[in-house]
Short mmCIF file of C-alpha atoms in Angstrom, two decimals:
data_model
loop_
_atom_site.label_atom_id
_atom_site.label_comp_id
_atom_site.label_asym_id
_atom_site.label_seq_id
_atom_site.Cartn_x
_atom_site.Cartn_y
_atom_site.Cartn_z
CA ASP A 1 -9.49 42.75 -87.65
CA ALA A 2 -9.95 42.08 -91.36
CA GLY A 3 -11.86 44.65 -93.31
CA VAL A 4 -14.07 44.00 -96.30
CA THR A 5 -12.38 41.89 -98.94
CA GLN A 6 -13.36 41.40 -102.56
CA SER A 7 -12.19 39.13 -105.33
CA PRO A 8 -11.03 39.30 -107.99
CA THR A 9 -9.52 42.79 -108.13
CA HIS A 10 -9.77 43.02 -111.90
CA LEU A 11 -11.71 41.08 -114.50
CA ILE A 12 -12.03 41.27 -118.28
CA LYS A 13 -15.03 39.66 -119.98
CA THR A 14 -16.68 39.83 -123.38
CA ARG A 15 -20.25 40.73 -124.16
CA GLY A 16 -22.75 38.00 -123.42
CA GLN A 17 -20.59 36.28 -120.83
CA GLN A 18 -21.46 35.80 -117.20
CA VAL A 19 -19.43 36.93 -114.17
CA THR A 20 -19.37 36.19 -110.44
CA LEU A 21 -17.85 38.61 -107.95
CA ARG A 22 -17.18 37.75 -104.32
CA CYS A 23 -17.20 39.66 -101.06
CA SER A 24 -16.34 38.88 -97.45
CA PRO A 25 -17.73 41.38 -94.95
CA LYS A 26 -15.88 43.01 -92.11
CA SER A 27 -15.68 40.87 -88.99
CA GLY A 28 -18.85 41.22 -86.94
CA HIS A 29 -20.96 42.50 -89.84
CA ASP A 30 -23.97 40.61 -91.12
CA THR A 31 -25.29 42.79 -93.95
CA VAL A 32 -23.78 43.12 -97.41
CA SER A 33 -24.68 45.71 -100.02
CA TRP A 34 -23.45 45.83 -103.59
CA TYR A 35 -22.86 49.01 -105.57
CA GLN A 36 -21.89 49.78 -109.15
CA GLN A 37 -19.65 52.79 -109.67
CA ALA A 38 -19.18 53.96 -113.23
CA LEU A 39 -16.23 56.23 -113.99
CA GLY A 40 -16.79 59.70 -112.59
CA GLN A 41 -20.05 58.75 -110.89
CA GLY A 42 -21.18 58.00 -107.38
CA PRO A 43 -21.87 54.43 -106.26
CA GLN A 44 -25.28 53.16 -107.43
CA PHE A 45 -27.06 50.74 -105.12
CA ILE A 46 -27.68 47.30 -106.67
CA PHE A 47 -29.06 45.27 -103.76
CA GLN A 48 -28.60 44.37 -100.12
CA TYR A 49 -28.46 40.97 -98.44
CA TYR A 50 -29.24 40.18 -94.84
CA GLU A 51 -29.96 36.78 -93.30
CA GLU A 52 -29.27 35.19 -96.69
CA GLU A 53 -32.13 37.05 -98.36
CA GLU A 54 -32.29 40.01 -100.71
CA ARG A 55 -33.82 42.79 -98.61
CA GLN A 56 -33.64 45.82 -100.86
CA ARG A 57 -33.01 46.31 -104.54
CA GLY A 58 -32.04 49.28 -106.68
CA ASN A 59 -32.99 49.93 -110.29
CA PHE A 60 -30.98 47.13 -111.85
CA PRO A 61 -32.30 44.46 -114.25
CA ASP A 62 -32.76 40.82 -113.35
CA ARG A 63 -29.42 40.05 -115.04
CA PHE A 64 -27.97 41.17 -111.71
CA SER A 65 -28.49 38.59 -108.99
CA GLY A 66 -26.83 37.73 -105.74
CA HIS A 67 -26.48 35.38 -102.88
CA GLN A 68 -25.47 35.50 -99.25
CA PHE A 69 -23.98 32.51 -97.48
CA PRO A 70 -24.38 31.45 -93.82
CA ASN A 71 -20.96 32.96 -93.03
CA TYR A 72 -22.32 36.34 -94.32
CA SER A 73 -20.10 36.39 -97.40
CA SER A 74 -21.81 37.28 -100.64
CA GLU A 75 -21.66 36.88 -104.39
CA LEU A 76 -22.83 39.16 -107.17
CA ASN A 77 -23.68 37.50 -110.48
CA VAL A 78 -24.18 39.34 -113.73
CA ASN A 79 -25.52 37.47 -116.76
CA ALA A 80 -25.45 38.41 -120.44
CA LEU A 81 -22.85 41.11 -119.93
CA LEU A 82 -23.22 44.40 -121.81
CA LEU A 83 -20.54 46.97 -122.57
CA GLY A 84 -22.33 49.30 -120.16
CA ASP A 85 -21.70 46.90 -117.28
CA SER A 86 -18.05 47.97 -117.26
CA ALA A 87 -17.54 49.60 -113.86
CA LEU A 88 -16.08 49.28 -110.41
CA TYR A 89 -18.23 46.95 -108.33
CA LEU A 90 -18.11 47.75 -104.65
CA CYS A 91 -19.22 45.63 -101.77
CA ALA A 92 -20.07 47.31 -98.49
CA SER A 93 -20.78 45.64 -95.19
CA SER A 94 -22.64 46.87 -92.14
CA LYS A 95 -24.25 45.56 -88.99
CA ALA A 96 -28.03 45.39 -88.88
CA ARG A 97 -30.08 46.94 -86.10
CA THR A 98 -27.47 49.39 -84.86
CA SER A 99 -27.77 53.13 -84.35
CA THR A 100 -25.18 53.90 -87.00
CA ASP A 101 -25.60 53.21 -90.67
CA THR A 102 -21.95 53.17 -91.66
CA GLN A 103 -21.08 51.33 -94.84
CA TYR A 104 -17.59 49.82 -94.85
CA PHE A 105 -16.49 49.46 -98.45
CA GLY A 106 -14.14 46.90 -99.91
CA PRO A 107 -11.49 47.77 -102.49
CA GLY A 108 -13.81 46.81 -105.35
CA THR A 109 -13.63 44.67 -108.45
CA ARG A 110 -12.87 46.48 -111.69
CA LEU A 111 -14.92 44.80 -114.44
CA THR A 112 -14.17 45.53 -118.08
CA VAL A 113 -16.54 44.21 -120.73
CA LEU A 114 -15.16 44.13 -124.27
CA GLY B 1 -37.58 57.93 -106.68
CA GLN B 2 -35.25 59.62 -104.26
CA GLN B 3 -32.53 61.75 -105.86
CA VAL B 4 -29.44 63.30 -104.29
CA MET B 5 -27.81 66.22 -106.06
CA GLN B 6 -24.32 67.38 -105.19
CA ILE B 7 -22.54 70.54 -106.28
CA PRO B 8 -20.09 71.55 -107.49
CA GLN B 9 -18.95 68.60 -109.59
CA TYR B 10 -15.34 69.78 -109.53
CA GLN B 11 -13.43 72.21 -107.32
CA HIS B 12 -9.82 73.25 -107.69
CA VAL B 13 -8.26 75.27 -104.87
CA GLN B 14 -4.90 76.56 -103.80
CA GLU B 15 -3.52 74.93 -100.68
CA GLY B 16 -4.73 76.89 -97.67
CA GLU B 17 -8.02 77.97 -99.26
CA ASP B 18 -11.35 76.77 -97.96
CA PHE B 19 -13.64 74.31 -99.75
CA THR B 20 -17.36 73.59 -99.52
CA THR B 21 -19.55 70.97 -101.18
CA TYR B 22 -23.34 70.98 -101.02
CA CYS B 23 -25.82 68.15 -101.11
CA ASN B 24 -29.59 68.32 -101.73
CA SER B 25 -32.13 65.54 -101.55
CA SER B 26 -35.50 65.41 -103.30
CA THR B 27 -37.00 63.80 -100.18
CA THR B 28 -36.63 64.14 -96.43
CA LEU B 29 -33.82 61.99 -95.10
CA SER B 30 -33.50 59.89 -91.97
CA ASN B 31 -29.76 60.43 -92.08
CA ILE B 32 -27.02 61.68 -94.34
CA GLN B 33 -23.53 60.28 -94.59
CA TRP B 34 -20.32 61.63 -96.09
CA TYR B 35 -17.60 59.56 -97.71
CA LYS B 36 -14.21 60.35 -99.20
CA GLN B 37 -12.74 58.44 -102.11
CA ARG B 38 -9.08 58.95 -102.94
CA PRO B 39 -8.02 58.50 -106.58
CA GLY B 40 -7.95 54.77 -107.34
CA GLY B 41 -9.43 53.94 -103.96
CA HIS B 42 -12.78 53.09 -102.48
CA PRO B 43 -15.22 55.26 -100.49
CA VAL B 44 -14.26 55.69 -96.84
CA PHE B 45 -16.85 56.72 -94.28
CA LEU B 46 -16.34 60.16 -92.74
CA ILE B 47 -19.45 60.91 -90.72
CA GLN B 48 -23.19 60.40 -90.28
CA LEU B 49 -25.67 63.16 -89.40
CA VAL B 50 -29.08 62.28 -88.03
CA LYS B 51 -30.66 65.27 -86.30
CA SER B 52 -32.23 68.32 -87.91
CA GLY B 53 -29.76 71.23 -87.85
CA GLU B 54 -26.94 69.02 -86.63
CA VAL B 55 -23.37 70.31 -86.95
CA LYS B 56 -20.35 68.08 -86.44
CA LYS B 57 -16.66 68.88 -86.68
CA GLN B 58 -13.67 66.70 -87.40
CA LYS B 59 -10.51 68.81 -87.16
CA ARG B 60 -10.68 71.05 -90.26
CA LEU B 61 -13.91 69.45 -91.56
CA THR B 62 -17.33 70.81 -90.62
CA PHE B 63 -20.51 68.93 -91.55
CA GLN B 64 -24.02 70.37 -91.40
CA PHE B 65 -27.47 68.84 -91.79
CA GLY B 66 -30.26 71.20 -92.77
CA GLU B 67 -33.27 71.99 -90.61
CA ALA B 68 -35.60 70.27 -93.07
CA LYS B 69 -33.28 67.23 -93.27
CA LYS B 70 -33.08 67.57 -97.04
CA ASN B 71 -29.71 69.25 -97.47
CA SER B 72 -26.22 69.04 -96.10
CA SER B 73 -22.81 70.57 -96.54
CA LEU B 74 -19.17 69.72 -95.94
CA HIS B 75 -16.72 72.55 -95.37
CA ILE B 76 -12.96 72.12 -95.23
CA THR B 77 -10.94 74.93 -93.72
CA ALA B 78 -7.42 75.62 -95.00
CA THR B 79 -7.18 72.73 -97.45
CA GLN B 80 -4.09 70.57 -97.59
CA THR B 81 -2.81 68.34 -100.38
CA THR B 82 -3.95 65.33 -98.34
CA ASP B 83 -7.55 66.51 -98.80
CA VAL B 84 -7.44 65.59 -102.49
CA GLY B 85 -10.16 63.16 -103.54
CA THR B 86 -13.85 62.93 -104.32
CA TYR B 87 -16.32 63.69 -101.54
CA PHE B 88 -19.69 61.95 -101.70
CA CYS B 89 -22.80 62.55 -99.70
CA ALA B 90 -25.23 59.65 -99.32
CA GLY B 91 -28.77 60.12 -98.13
CA ARG B 92 -30.90 57.48 -96.45
CA GLY B 93 -34.59 58.01 -97.17
CA SER B 94 -37.18 55.42 -96.25
CA GLU B 95 -35.03 52.54 -97.40
CA LYS B 96 -32.11 52.82 -99.77
CA LEU B 97 -28.90 54.77 -99.36
CA VAL B 98 -28.57 57.06 -102.38
CA PHE B 99 -25.22 58.58 -103.25
CA GLY B 100 -24.65 61.91 -104.93
CA LYS B 101 -22.30 62.12 -107.90
CA GLY B 102 -19.58 63.59 -105.73
CA THR B 103 -17.37 66.66 -105.75
CA LYS B 104 -13.85 66.09 -106.98
CA LEU B 105 -11.39 68.26 -105.06
CA THR B 106 -7.93 69.02 -106.37
CA VAL B 107 -5.47 71.08 -104.36
CA ASN B 108 -2.61 73.05 -105.88
CA PRO B 109 0.40 73.09 -103.51
#
């Protein structure tokens, strides 16, 4: 039973560039949430996708966008990268309409913006 | 918007000592979750509390949810070196799951 997978593991970009991060949810899960975790901080919610639509969004600018595919996998896109976008980007999957709310996190993508 | 505060930010203990981290939300929660993140790793789910006043135990870990469903605590009895990591609480309000900043636990053997 594969857990949540993310790619790439590490990425180095320069300011102004664009980046796409990818996530495959745990088998049986249909909901994907993306989080940004700066060094020494807790994960900050970016947005959540379910049934290929953005369902909830945190306090992130429009430069952050996403997509969910029919196989439930998801992408996070960040445009016009800023130095402050350097962080660990975590994908978490869950199953909608269940009694538990558990988020299963992937290993993350470490993004460095120079 | 909803805020989740967690204290202390850091805690260093001798192996065998107890450890407690506290979590407070600015709003009433539908549930609260606890996660552990090892150094260099990703958050791993520990437990979810839903009911007012709920107490759950996992071996040496005891989790409590306050009567008003706005605060929670995690207590570890007789810490071991394997307990090292950052413990996060995450509160679910009306919609989003909001994480605290975490308590980083180091254990001196």
